[in-house]
Short mmCIF file of C-alpha atoms in Angstrom, two decimals:
data_model
loop_
_atom_site.label_atom_id
_atom_site.label_comp_id
_atom_site.label_asym_id
_atom_site.label_seq_id
_atom_site.Cartn_x
_atom_site.Cartn_y
_atom_site.Cartn_z
CA MET A 1361 0.00 0.00 0.00
CA LYS A 1362 1.46 3.34 -1.04
CA GLU A 1363 1.68 6.19 1.42
CA SER A 1364 0.78 9.74 0.55
CA LEU A 1365 3.49 12.31 1.25
CA CYS A 1366 1.22 14.28 3.59
CA CYS A 1367 0.00 11.34 5.62
CA ARG A 1368 3.01 11.74 7.88
CA PRO A 1369 3.47 15.19 9.40
CA GLY A 1370 7.18 15.57 8.68
CA PRO A 1371 9.05 18.86 8.12
CA VAL A 1372 8.70 18.70 4.33
CA CYS A 1373 4.99 17.98 4.59
CA LEU A 1374 4.41 20.84 7.03
CA TRP A 1375 6.40 23.20 4.78
CA LEU A 1376 4.28 22.31 1.75
CA VAL A 1377 1.06 22.65 3.74
CA CYS A 1378 2.13 26.11 4.94
CA ILE A 1379 2.87 27.18 1.38
CA LEU A 1380 -0.53 25.95 0.20
CA ILE A 1381 -2.32 27.70 3.08
CA ALA A 1382 -0.43 30.93 2.47
CA GLY A 1383 -1.15 30.75 -1.26
CA VAL A 1384 -4.87 30.26 -0.71
CA ALA A 1385 -5.41 32.34 2.41
CA GLY A 1386 -2.89 35.10 1.64
CA PRO A 1387 -4.93 36.88 -1.03
CA ALA A 1388 -8.10 36.41 1.02
CA LEU A 1389 -6.46 37.84 4.14
CA SER A 1390 -4.99 40.70 2.13
CA ALA A 1391 -8.38 41.47 0.62
CA GLU A 1392 -10.00 41.24 4.05
CA ASN A 1393 -7.41 43.57 5.59
CA SER A 1394 -7.85 45.98 2.69
CA SER A 1395 -11.60 45.88 3.16
CA VAL A 1396 -11.25 46.52 6.90
CA SER A 1397 -8.84 49.39 6.22
CA LEU A 1398 -11.28 50.91 3.71
CA ARG A 1399 -14.16 50.58 6.18
CA GLU A 1400 -12.09 52.22 8.91
CA HIS A 1401 -11.15 55.05 6.54
CA GLN A 1402 -14.77 55.56 5.54
CA ALA A 1403 -15.85 55.44 9.19
CA ARG A 1404 -13.29 58.10 10.12
CA GLN A 1405 -14.44 60.33 7.28
CA SER A 1406 -18.06 60.02 8.39
CA LEU A 1407 -17.24 61.45 11.84
CA PRO A 1408 -17.49 65.21 12.40
CA LEU A 1409 -14.12 66.93 11.99
CA THR A 1410 -12.56 69.20 14.56
CA LEU A 1411 -10.37 72.08 13.45
CA GLU A 1412 -7.21 70.33 14.59
CA ALA A 1413 -8.13 67.09 12.81
CA ALA A 1414 -8.92 68.98 9.60
CA VAL A 1415 -5.50 70.63 9.59
CA GLU A 1416 -3.75 67.29 10.22
CA GLU A 1417 -5.68 65.64 7.40
CA ALA A 1418 -4.88 68.46 5.00
CA LEU A 1419 -1.17 68.28 5.85
CA ALA A 1420 -1.22 64.54 5.14
CA ASN A 1421 -3.32 64.42 1.98
CA ASN A 1422 -3.25 67.79 0.22
CA PRO A 1423 -2.04 67.23 -3.39
CA ALA A 1424 0.04 70.41 -3.48
CA LEU A 1425 1.92 69.31 -0.36
CA ARG A 1426 2.47 65.81 -1.69
CA THR A 1427 3.89 67.32 -4.88
CA ALA A 1428 6.18 69.61 -2.87
CA ARG A 1429 7.44 66.65 -0.83
CA ALA A 1430 8.19 64.77 -4.04
CA ARG A 1431 10.08 67.85 -5.27
CA VAL A 1432 12.20 67.76 -2.10
CA ASP A 1433 12.98 64.09 -2.79
CA GLU A 1434 13.96 65.06 -6.34
CA ARG A 1435 16.31 67.76 -5.05
CA ARG A 1436 17.75 65.30 -2.55
CA GLY A 1437 18.53 62.92 -5.42
CA GLN A 1438 20.18 65.74 -7.37
CA ARG A 1439 22.20 66.63 -4.29
CA ARG A 1440 23.36 63.03 -4.00
CA HIS A 1441 24.37 62.99 -7.66
CA ALA A 1442 26.25 66.28 -7.36
CA GLY A 1443 28.21 64.90 -4.41
CA ARG A 1444 29.84 62.14 -6.47
CA LEU A 1445 33.59 61.81 -6.01
CA LEU A 1446 34.51 61.94 -9.71
CA PRO A 1447 32.72 63.45 -12.70
CA SER A 1448 32.35 60.10 -14.49
CA ASN A 1449 33.03 56.40 -14.28
CA PRO A 1450 36.33 54.91 -15.54
CA ARG A 1451 36.43 54.27 -19.28
CA LEU A 1452 37.86 51.04 -20.63
CA GLU A 1453 38.86 50.64 -24.28
CA VAL A 1454 39.98 47.28 -25.69
CA ALA A 1455 41.01 46.61 -29.26
CA ARG A 1456 42.23 43.43 -30.94
CA LEU A 1457 44.22 44.22 -34.08
CA ASN A 1458 45.36 41.89 -36.82
CA ARG A 1459 48.72 42.75 -38.35
CA ASP A 1460 49.19 41.34 -41.87
CA GLY A 1461 53.00 41.20 -42.24
CA PRO A 1462 55.21 40.04 -45.11
CA VAL A 1463 56.47 37.08 -43.14
CA GLU A 1464 53.67 36.18 -40.77
CA ASP A 1465 50.35 37.48 -39.46
CA THR A 1466 50.16 38.64 -35.82
CA ASP A 1467 47.37 39.62 -33.47
CA ASP A 1468 48.05 42.80 -31.47
CA LEU A 1469 46.26 43.84 -28.26
CA ASP A 1470 45.55 47.47 -27.36
CA LEU A 1471 44.05 48.15 -23.90
CA ARG A 1472 43.42 51.61 -22.44
CA ILE A 1473 41.72 52.67 -19.18
CA SER A 1474 41.03 56.33 -18.40
CA GLN A 1475 39.47 58.41 -15.64
CA GLU A 1476 38.30 62.04 -15.69
CA LEU A 1477 39.20 64.16 -12.63
CA TRP A 1478 37.89 67.42 -11.19
CA ILE A 1479 40.49 70.15 -11.51
CA GLY A 1480 38.91 73.57 -10.94
CA GLY A 1481 36.75 72.70 -7.96
CA GLN A 1482 33.72 72.17 -10.21
CA GLY A 1483 32.58 69.18 -8.19
CA GLY A 1484 32.44 71.09 -4.92
CA LEU A 1485 30.65 74.04 -6.54
CA ALA A 1486 28.05 71.77 -8.13
CA GLU A 1487 27.52 70.08 -4.75
CA ASP A 1488 27.10 73.44 -3.00
CA SER A 1489 24.59 74.58 -5.63
CA ALA A 1490 22.58 71.37 -5.35
CA ASP A 1491 22.65 71.61 -1.55
CA ALA A 1492 21.31 75.19 -1.69
CA ARG A 1493 18.49 74.10 -4.02
CA LEU A 1494 17.62 71.24 -1.68
CA GLN A 1495 17.38 73.70 1.21
CA ALA A 1496 15.25 75.99 -0.98
CA ALA A 1497 12.85 73.14 -1.74
CA GLN A 1498 12.64 72.25 1.95
CA ALA A 1499 11.89 75.88 2.83
CA ALA A 1500 9.25 76.03 0.08
CA LEU A 1501 7.64 72.90 1.52
CA GLN A 1502 7.64 74.42 5.00
CA TYR A 1503 5.98 77.60 3.75
CA LEU A 1504 3.41 75.61 1.78
CA GLU A 1505 2.58 73.54 4.86
CA MET A 1506 1.95 76.75 6.77
CA ALA A 1507 -0.16 78.17 3.92
CA VAL A 1508 -2.23 74.98 3.58
CA SER A 1509 -2.79 74.97 7.35
CA ALA A 1510 -3.95 78.59 7.20
CA ARG A 1511 -6.28 77.95 4.24
CA THR A 1512 -7.68 74.86 5.95
CA ARG A 1513 -8.38 76.79 9.14
CA GLN A 1514 -9.98 79.53 7.05
CA ALA A 1515 -12.17 77.05 5.14
CA PHE A 1516 -13.15 75.28 8.38
CA LEU A 1517 -14.10 78.52 10.12
CA LEU A 1518 -15.96 79.76 7.06
CA LEU A 1519 -17.96 76.54 7.03
CA LEU A 1520 -18.90 77.25 10.64
CA TRP A 1521 -19.68 80.82 9.58
CA ALA A 1522 -21.91 79.59 6.76
CA SER A 1523 -23.72 77.29 9.19
CA GLU A 1524 -24.18 80.27 11.52
CA SER A 1525 -25.67 82.25 8.63
CA VAL A 1526 -28.17 79.42 8.06
CA ASP A 1527 -29.20 79.56 11.72
CA THR A 1528 -29.73 83.32 11.66
CA ALA A 1529 -31.57 83.09 8.34
CA GLN A 1530 -33.83 80.43 9.81
CA ARG A 1531 -34.60 82.74 12.72
CA MET A 1532 -35.51 85.48 10.25
CA VAL A 1533 -37.89 83.13 8.46
CA GLU A 1534 -39.58 82.18 11.74
CA ILE A 1535 -39.99 85.82 12.81
CA ASN A 1536 -41.38 86.88 9.45
CA GLN A 1537 -43.62 83.81 9.34
CA GLN A 1538 -45.16 84.80 12.65
CA LEU A 1539 -45.60 88.36 11.42
CA ALA A 1540 -47.23 87.24 8.17
CA GLU A 1541 -49.64 84.92 10.00
CA TYR A 1542 -50.52 87.68 12.43
CA THR A 1543 -51.32 90.23 9.70
CA GLN A 1544 -53.52 87.66 7.94
CA GLN A 1545 -55.42 87.07 11.16
CA ARG A 1546 -55.87 90.81 11.57
CA GLN A 1547 -57.13 91.10 7.99
CA GLN A 1548 -59.66 88.33 8.59
CA ALA A 1549 -60.77 90.21 11.71
CA GLY A 1550 -61.19 93.35 9.61
CA VAL A 1551 -58.58 95.41 11.49
CA SER A 1552 -55.67 95.15 9.00
CA THR A 1553 -55.24 96.39 5.45
CA ALA A 1554 -54.14 94.43 2.38
CA MET A 1555 -50.99 96.56 2.25
CA GLU A 1556 -49.91 95.33 5.67
CA VAL A 1557 -50.52 91.71 4.63
CA ASN A 1558 -48.59 92.15 1.38
CA THR A 1559 -45.71 93.83 3.15
CA ALA A 1560 -45.46 90.99 5.65
CA GLN A 1561 -45.56 88.41 2.82
CA ILE A 1562 -42.79 90.23 0.94
CA GLY A 1563 -40.65 90.19 4.06
CA LEU A 1564 -41.29 86.46 4.48
CA GLN A 1565 -40.24 85.71 0.89
CA ARG A 1566 -37.10 87.78 1.30
CA ALA A 1567 -36.25 85.82 4.44
CA ARG A 1568 -36.79 82.51 2.63
CA ALA A 1569 -34.57 83.68 -0.25
CA ALA A 1570 -31.85 84.62 2.27
CA LEU A 1571 -32.16 81.15 3.81
CA GLU A 1572 -31.61 79.47 0.44
CA GLN A 1573 -28.59 81.68 -0.17
CA ALA A 1574 -27.18 80.73 3.23
CA ARG A 1575 -27.66 77.02 2.51
CA ASN A 1576 -25.79 77.45 -0.78
CA ARG A 1577 -22.92 79.08 1.10
CA VAL A 1578 -22.70 76.02 3.35
CA ALA A 1579 -22.52 73.75 0.30
CA GLN A 1580 -19.82 75.86 -1.35
CA GLN A 1581 -17.70 76.12 1.80
CA ARG A 1582 -17.98 72.38 2.33
CA LEU A 1583 -16.63 71.83 -1.20
CA THR A 1584 -13.74 74.21 -0.52
CA LEU A 1585 -12.78 72.33 2.64
CA ALA A 1586 -13.12 68.95 0.91
CA ASP A 1587 -10.77 70.15 -1.82
CA LEU A 1588 -8.10 71.11 0.72
CA LEU A 1589 -8.50 67.74 2.46
CA ALA A 1590 -8.33 65.88 -0.90
CA ARG A 1591 -11.69 64.26 -0.17
CA ASP A 1592 -14.32 63.24 -2.66
CA ALA A 1593 -16.58 66.25 -3.15
CA ALA A 1594 -19.65 63.99 -3.16
CA ALA A 1595 -18.77 62.34 0.16
CA PRO A 1596 -20.42 63.68 3.34
CA LEU A 1597 -18.33 66.14 5.33
CA GLN A 1598 -19.37 67.31 8.79
CA VAL A 1599 -17.48 69.62 11.14
CA ARG A 1600 -17.72 70.16 14.87
CA GLY A 1601 -17.21 73.48 16.59
CA GLU A 1602 -18.71 76.87 17.24
CA LEU A 1603 -17.69 80.13 15.65
CA ALA A 1604 -17.54 83.12 17.97
CA PRO A 1605 -15.61 86.38 17.77
CA TRP A 1606 -12.05 86.22 19.06
CA THR A 1607 -9.29 88.68 19.85
CA LEU A 1608 -5.66 88.31 18.81
CA GLU A 1609 -2.97 89.54 21.17
CA LEU A 1610 -0.61 91.19 18.69
CA PRO A 1611 2.72 92.97 19.28
CA ASP A 1612 3.37 96.42 17.85
CA GLU A 1613 3.80 96.78 14.09
CA THR A 1614 7.60 97.06 14.09
CA GLN A 1615 8.07 93.95 16.18
CA LEU A 1616 5.53 92.02 14.14
CA LEU A 1617 7.22 93.03 10.88
CA ASN A 1618 10.67 92.00 12.10
CA ARG A 1619 9.40 88.67 13.39
CA ALA A 1620 7.49 87.98 10.17
CA VAL A 1621 10.57 88.62 8.01
CA ALA A 1622 12.56 86.22 10.20
CA GLN A 1623 9.75 83.65 10.26
CA ARG A 1624 8.73 83.45 6.60
CA SER A 1625 10.27 80.31 5.13
CA ASP A 1626 9.63 81.51 1.58
CA LEU A 1627 12.20 84.23 2.29
CA VAL A 1628 14.57 81.45 3.33
CA GLU A 1629 13.78 79.74 0.03
CA ALA A 1630 14.57 82.95 -1.88
CA ALA A 1631 17.90 83.32 -0.05
CA ARG A 1632 18.86 79.73 -0.87
CA GLN A 1633 17.96 80.31 -4.52
CA VAL A 1634 20.31 83.32 -4.56
CA GLU A 1635 23.03 81.18 -3.00
CA ALA A 1636 22.53 78.45 -5.61
CA ALA A 1637 22.66 80.99 -8.44
CA ARG A 1638 25.89 82.41 -7.01
CA HIS A 1639 27.48 78.95 -7.01
CA ASP A 1640 26.24 78.40 -10.57
CA LEU A 1641 27.93 81.63 -11.68
CA THR A 1642 31.23 80.61 -10.11
CA LEU A 1643 30.90 77.17 -11.69
CA SER A 1644 30.28 78.66 -15.14
CA GLN A 1645 33.33 80.90 -14.75
CA ARG A 1646 35.48 77.85 -14.04
CA GLN A 1647 34.27 75.83 -16.98
CA TRP A 1648 37.15 77.13 -19.07
CA ILE A 1649 39.46 75.17 -16.73
CA PRO A 1650 39.28 71.72 -18.36
CA ASN A 1651 39.07 68.54 -16.36
CA LEU A 1652 42.06 66.26 -16.72
CA THR A 1653 41.66 62.72 -17.94
CA VAL A 1654 44.41 60.35 -16.81
CA PHE A 1655 44.87 57.06 -18.63
CA GLY A 1656 47.00 53.99 -18.66
CA VAL A 1657 47.94 51.99 -21.76
CA HIS A 1658 48.82 48.33 -22.22
CA ALA A 1659 49.64 47.07 -25.70
CA GLU A 1660 51.11 43.90 -27.21
CA GLU A 1661 52.62 44.30 -30.64
CA GLU A 1662 54.63 41.66 -32.50
CA GLY A 1663 55.41 39.85 -29.29
CA ALA A 1664 56.51 43.01 -27.48
CA THR A 1665 54.67 44.44 -24.43
CA ILE A 1666 54.13 48.18 -24.20
CA ASN A 1667 52.96 49.92 -21.01
CA GLY A 1668 52.47 53.62 -20.49
CA ALA A 1669 50.39 56.43 -18.99
CA GLY A 1670 49.31 59.91 -19.96
CA VAL A 1671 46.86 62.74 -19.55
CA SER A 1672 44.41 64.47 -21.88
CA PHE A 1673 42.23 67.55 -21.66
CA GLU A 1674 40.16 69.83 -23.85
CA LEU A 1675 41.63 73.06 -25.14
CA PRO A 1676 39.15 75.92 -24.49
CA VAL A 1677 39.94 77.68 -27.75
CA PHE A 1678 36.69 77.92 -29.69
CA HIS A 1679 34.26 77.50 -26.78
CA GLN A 1680 35.21 79.63 -23.78
CA TYR A 1681 31.80 79.47 -22.05
CA GLY A 1682 31.18 83.21 -22.20
CA GLY A 1683 27.49 82.78 -23.03
CA GLU A 1684 26.97 80.38 -20.13
CA THR A 1685 28.63 82.85 -17.75
CA ASP A 1686 26.45 85.73 -18.96
CA ALA A 1687 23.32 83.63 -18.53
CA ALA A 1688 24.37 82.54 -15.02
CA ARG A 1689 25.07 86.15 -14.04
CA ALA A 1690 21.61 87.17 -15.29
CA ARG A 1691 19.95 84.35 -13.33
CA LEU A 1692 21.74 85.49 -10.18
CA GLU A 1693 20.46 89.03 -10.71
CA GLN A 1694 16.91 87.72 -11.21
CA GLN A 1695 17.06 85.78 -7.95
CA ARG A 1696 18.35 88.83 -6.08
CA ILE A 1697 15.54 90.98 -7.46
CA ALA A 1698 12.99 88.31 -6.53
CA GLU A 1699 14.34 88.13 -2.97
CA ASP A 1700 14.18 91.92 -2.54
CA ALA A 1701 10.66 92.07 -3.99
CA LEU A 1702 9.48 89.26 -1.72
CA ARG A 1703 10.85 91.03 1.35
CA LEU A 1704 8.86 94.14 0.44
CA GLN A 1705 5.80 92.00 -0.27
CA VAL A 1706 6.03 90.37 3.17
CA ARG A 1707 6.01 93.74 4.89
CA ARG A 1708 3.08 94.91 2.76
CA GLU A 1709 1.09 91.74 3.46
CA VAL A 1710 1.65 92.01 7.21
CA LEU A 1711 0.53 95.63 7.34
CA SER A 1712 -2.48 94.98 5.11
CA GLY A 1713 -3.54 91.92 7.10
CA LEU A 1714 -3.11 93.79 10.36
CA ALA A 1715 -5.28 96.69 9.15
CA ASP A 1716 -7.97 94.32 7.83
CA TYR A 1717 -8.04 92.34 11.07
CA ARG A 1718 -8.34 95.39 13.30
CA ALA A 1719 -11.17 96.81 11.18
CA ALA A 1720 -13.03 93.49 11.07
CA ALA A 1721 -12.61 92.87 14.81
CA SER A 1722 -14.02 96.32 15.57
CA ARG A 1723 -17.00 95.74 13.30
CA VAL A 1724 -17.73 92.35 14.86
CA GLN A 1725 -17.60 93.91 18.31
CA LEU A 1726 -19.99 96.69 17.28
CA LEU A 1727 -22.38 94.41 15.37
CA GLY A 1728 -22.33 91.48 17.76
CA GLU A 1729 -25.05 89.06 18.71
CA ASN A 1730 -26.59 91.66 21.02
CA THR A 1731 -27.24 94.03 18.12
CA LEU A 1732 -28.74 91.22 16.06
CA GLN A 1733 -30.92 90.18 18.99
CA GLN A 1734 -32.09 93.77 19.41
CA ALA A 1735 -33.08 93.95 15.73
CA GLU A 1736 -35.10 90.74 16.13
CA ASP A 1737 -36.75 92.13 19.26
CA ASN A 1738 -37.77 95.22 17.30
CA VAL A 1739 -39.71 93.06 14.85
CA ARG A 1740 -41.49 91.34 17.75
CA LEU A 1741 -42.29 94.71 19.30
CA LEU A 1742 -43.72 95.77 15.96
CA GLN A 1743 -46.14 92.86 16.16
CA GLN A 1744 -47.41 94.19 19.48
CA ALA A 1745 -47.67 97.71 18.04
CA LEU A 1746 -49.70 96.40 15.11
CA GLN A 1747 -52.05 94.69 17.50
CA ALA A 1748 -52.54 97.97 19.35
CA GLY A 1749 -53.10 99.79 16.07
CA GLU A 1750 -50.17 102.09 16.73
CA VAL A 1751 -48.22 101.42 13.45
CA GLY A 1752 -48.95 100.49 9.87
CA ALA A 1753 -47.28 99.02 6.77
CA PRO A 1754 -44.33 101.47 6.59
CA ALA A 1755 -43.24 100.44 10.08
CA VAL A 1756 -43.35 96.77 9.05
CA THR A 1757 -41.08 97.43 6.06
CA SER A 1758 -38.67 99.51 8.13
CA ALA A 1759 -38.28 96.85 10.83
CA GLN A 1760 -37.77 94.07 8.30
CA ASN A 1761 -35.15 96.03 6.38
CA ASN A 1762 -33.35 96.88 9.58
CA LEU A 1763 -33.23 93.23 10.63
CA ILE A 1764 -31.87 92.15 7.24
CA GLN A 1765 -29.23 94.88 7.19
CA VAL A 1766 -28.04 94.16 10.73
CA ARG A 1767 -27.85 90.44 10.05
CA ASP A 1768 -25.96 90.89 6.78
CA SER A 1769 -23.56 93.41 8.32
CA TYR A 1770 -22.77 91.15 11.27
CA LEU A 1771 -22.17 88.10 9.08
CA ALA A 1772 -20.04 90.13 6.68
CA ALA A 1773 -17.92 91.43 9.56
CA LEU A 1774 -17.51 87.93 10.98
CA ARG A 1775 -16.37 86.61 7.61
CA GLU A 1776 -13.95 89.52 7.23
CA GLN A 1777 -12.45 88.61 10.60
CA VAL A 1778 -11.94 85.00 9.49
CA ASP A 1779 -10.39 86.08 6.18
CA ALA A 1780 -8.19 88.73 7.81
CA THR A 1781 -6.90 86.25 10.40
CA ALA A 1782 -6.04 83.73 7.68
CA MET A 1783 -4.28 86.43 5.67
CA LEU A 1784 -2.35 87.56 8.75
CA GLU A 1785 -1.33 83.97 9.46
CA ARG A 1786 0.09 83.56 5.96
CA ALA A 1787 1.69 87.02 6.02
CA THR A 1788 3.51 86.36 9.30
CA GLY A 1789 4.58 82.85 8.35
CA GLY A 1790 2.41 81.23 11.00
CA LEU A 1791 3.16 83.59 13.90
CA VAL A 1792 -0.56 84.35 14.17
CA THR A 1793 -2.95 81.40 14.28
CA VAL A 1794 -6.32 80.57 15.74
CA VAL A 1795 -5.92 77.94 18.44
CA PRO A 1796 -7.67 74.69 17.30
CA ASP A 1797 -11.15 74.05 18.66
CA THR A 1798 -11.32 77.32 20.61
CA THR A 1799 -12.26 80.88 19.87
CA THR A 1800 -9.14 82.46 21.31
CA ALA A 1801 -5.90 83.11 19.50
CA GLN A 1802 -2.24 82.86 20.20
#
């Protein structure tokens, strides 16, 4: 009777069984783990986002940041290449020659190995230039991370602002609905005119139109935030938090300007670009110094062995690299101009953001929730005045217009404060930020 290989649990049998199990179960386990990971990812995305979580997600997934990180890796590879010890690999030349002589034919061997060497310090200059460009890319990434964080905070807060505008618009609809119903009841009782009813209905329709506009703002702000987070625009996106006015504790203008100039990493990037261009200019000026190529020779001719060594180099007679030097000098000048212009732009952005923030903060303080509540109370008081027969249609229109104007002014001021804070954060390089999940600032 023959025995099957797997009837006895020996080492070979167990090894084969493990391979079979891994081959069958491996793809299934991988698919199951992938499915679990996808479900966990979808579950996380279905939860309401806090401000801090939104910023972290944007920093991890934003396409612009991922591209910038890849650019840093590219510069790092270029830096590694520029740091090579020699400009090229050794070159080996081998030739087998047949000599057809009058007496006998001979086979000659010609072997040559050569190596190019840096002479004018070109290798070190190229390495310094590549290192400066790597540092520039890293500084650009740092500035972009700060900018994406600021834009994400802005989009998050504006989504809260849009939700707040829906709430206030809903309150306007409720107030005007009550007023419209009340005027209709008065008309049925014969104590109100058609003009008063029509005026109340117009106010109600205006409130409903404002509500639809507010709901559209929520949808648009949600799309803006989803774009920064690299999420599917059609997927649900909920946020958690409350938007309330805040006050930034800011130093004086001179101190803020000096700190912003020192903080902005895009200025660091500009300085590194100038440094790289300066190394490029020096490198172009040294190109007329040719690299030496040293070589060794081994030859066998007619039974004799020949060994020798030598050097070779280009003669910079017809091509003296004048055009390359002029171009490198022009690029250096461009980078210097760009650095100076950016420094002026930073100061302008800080001062502009500071002025916008102060104006917006003052407006929010003046047109706060108390003012909005007072405007709503006026409409309710109008209802009582109508009941007493003390006012008519013009008073209804005036109160409704006042409520709409106060609401719109407050919301506009609140949005301006959000925008101004985001602008100030970018202008100062992240010195000014809104603390996550609170309404205070640092």
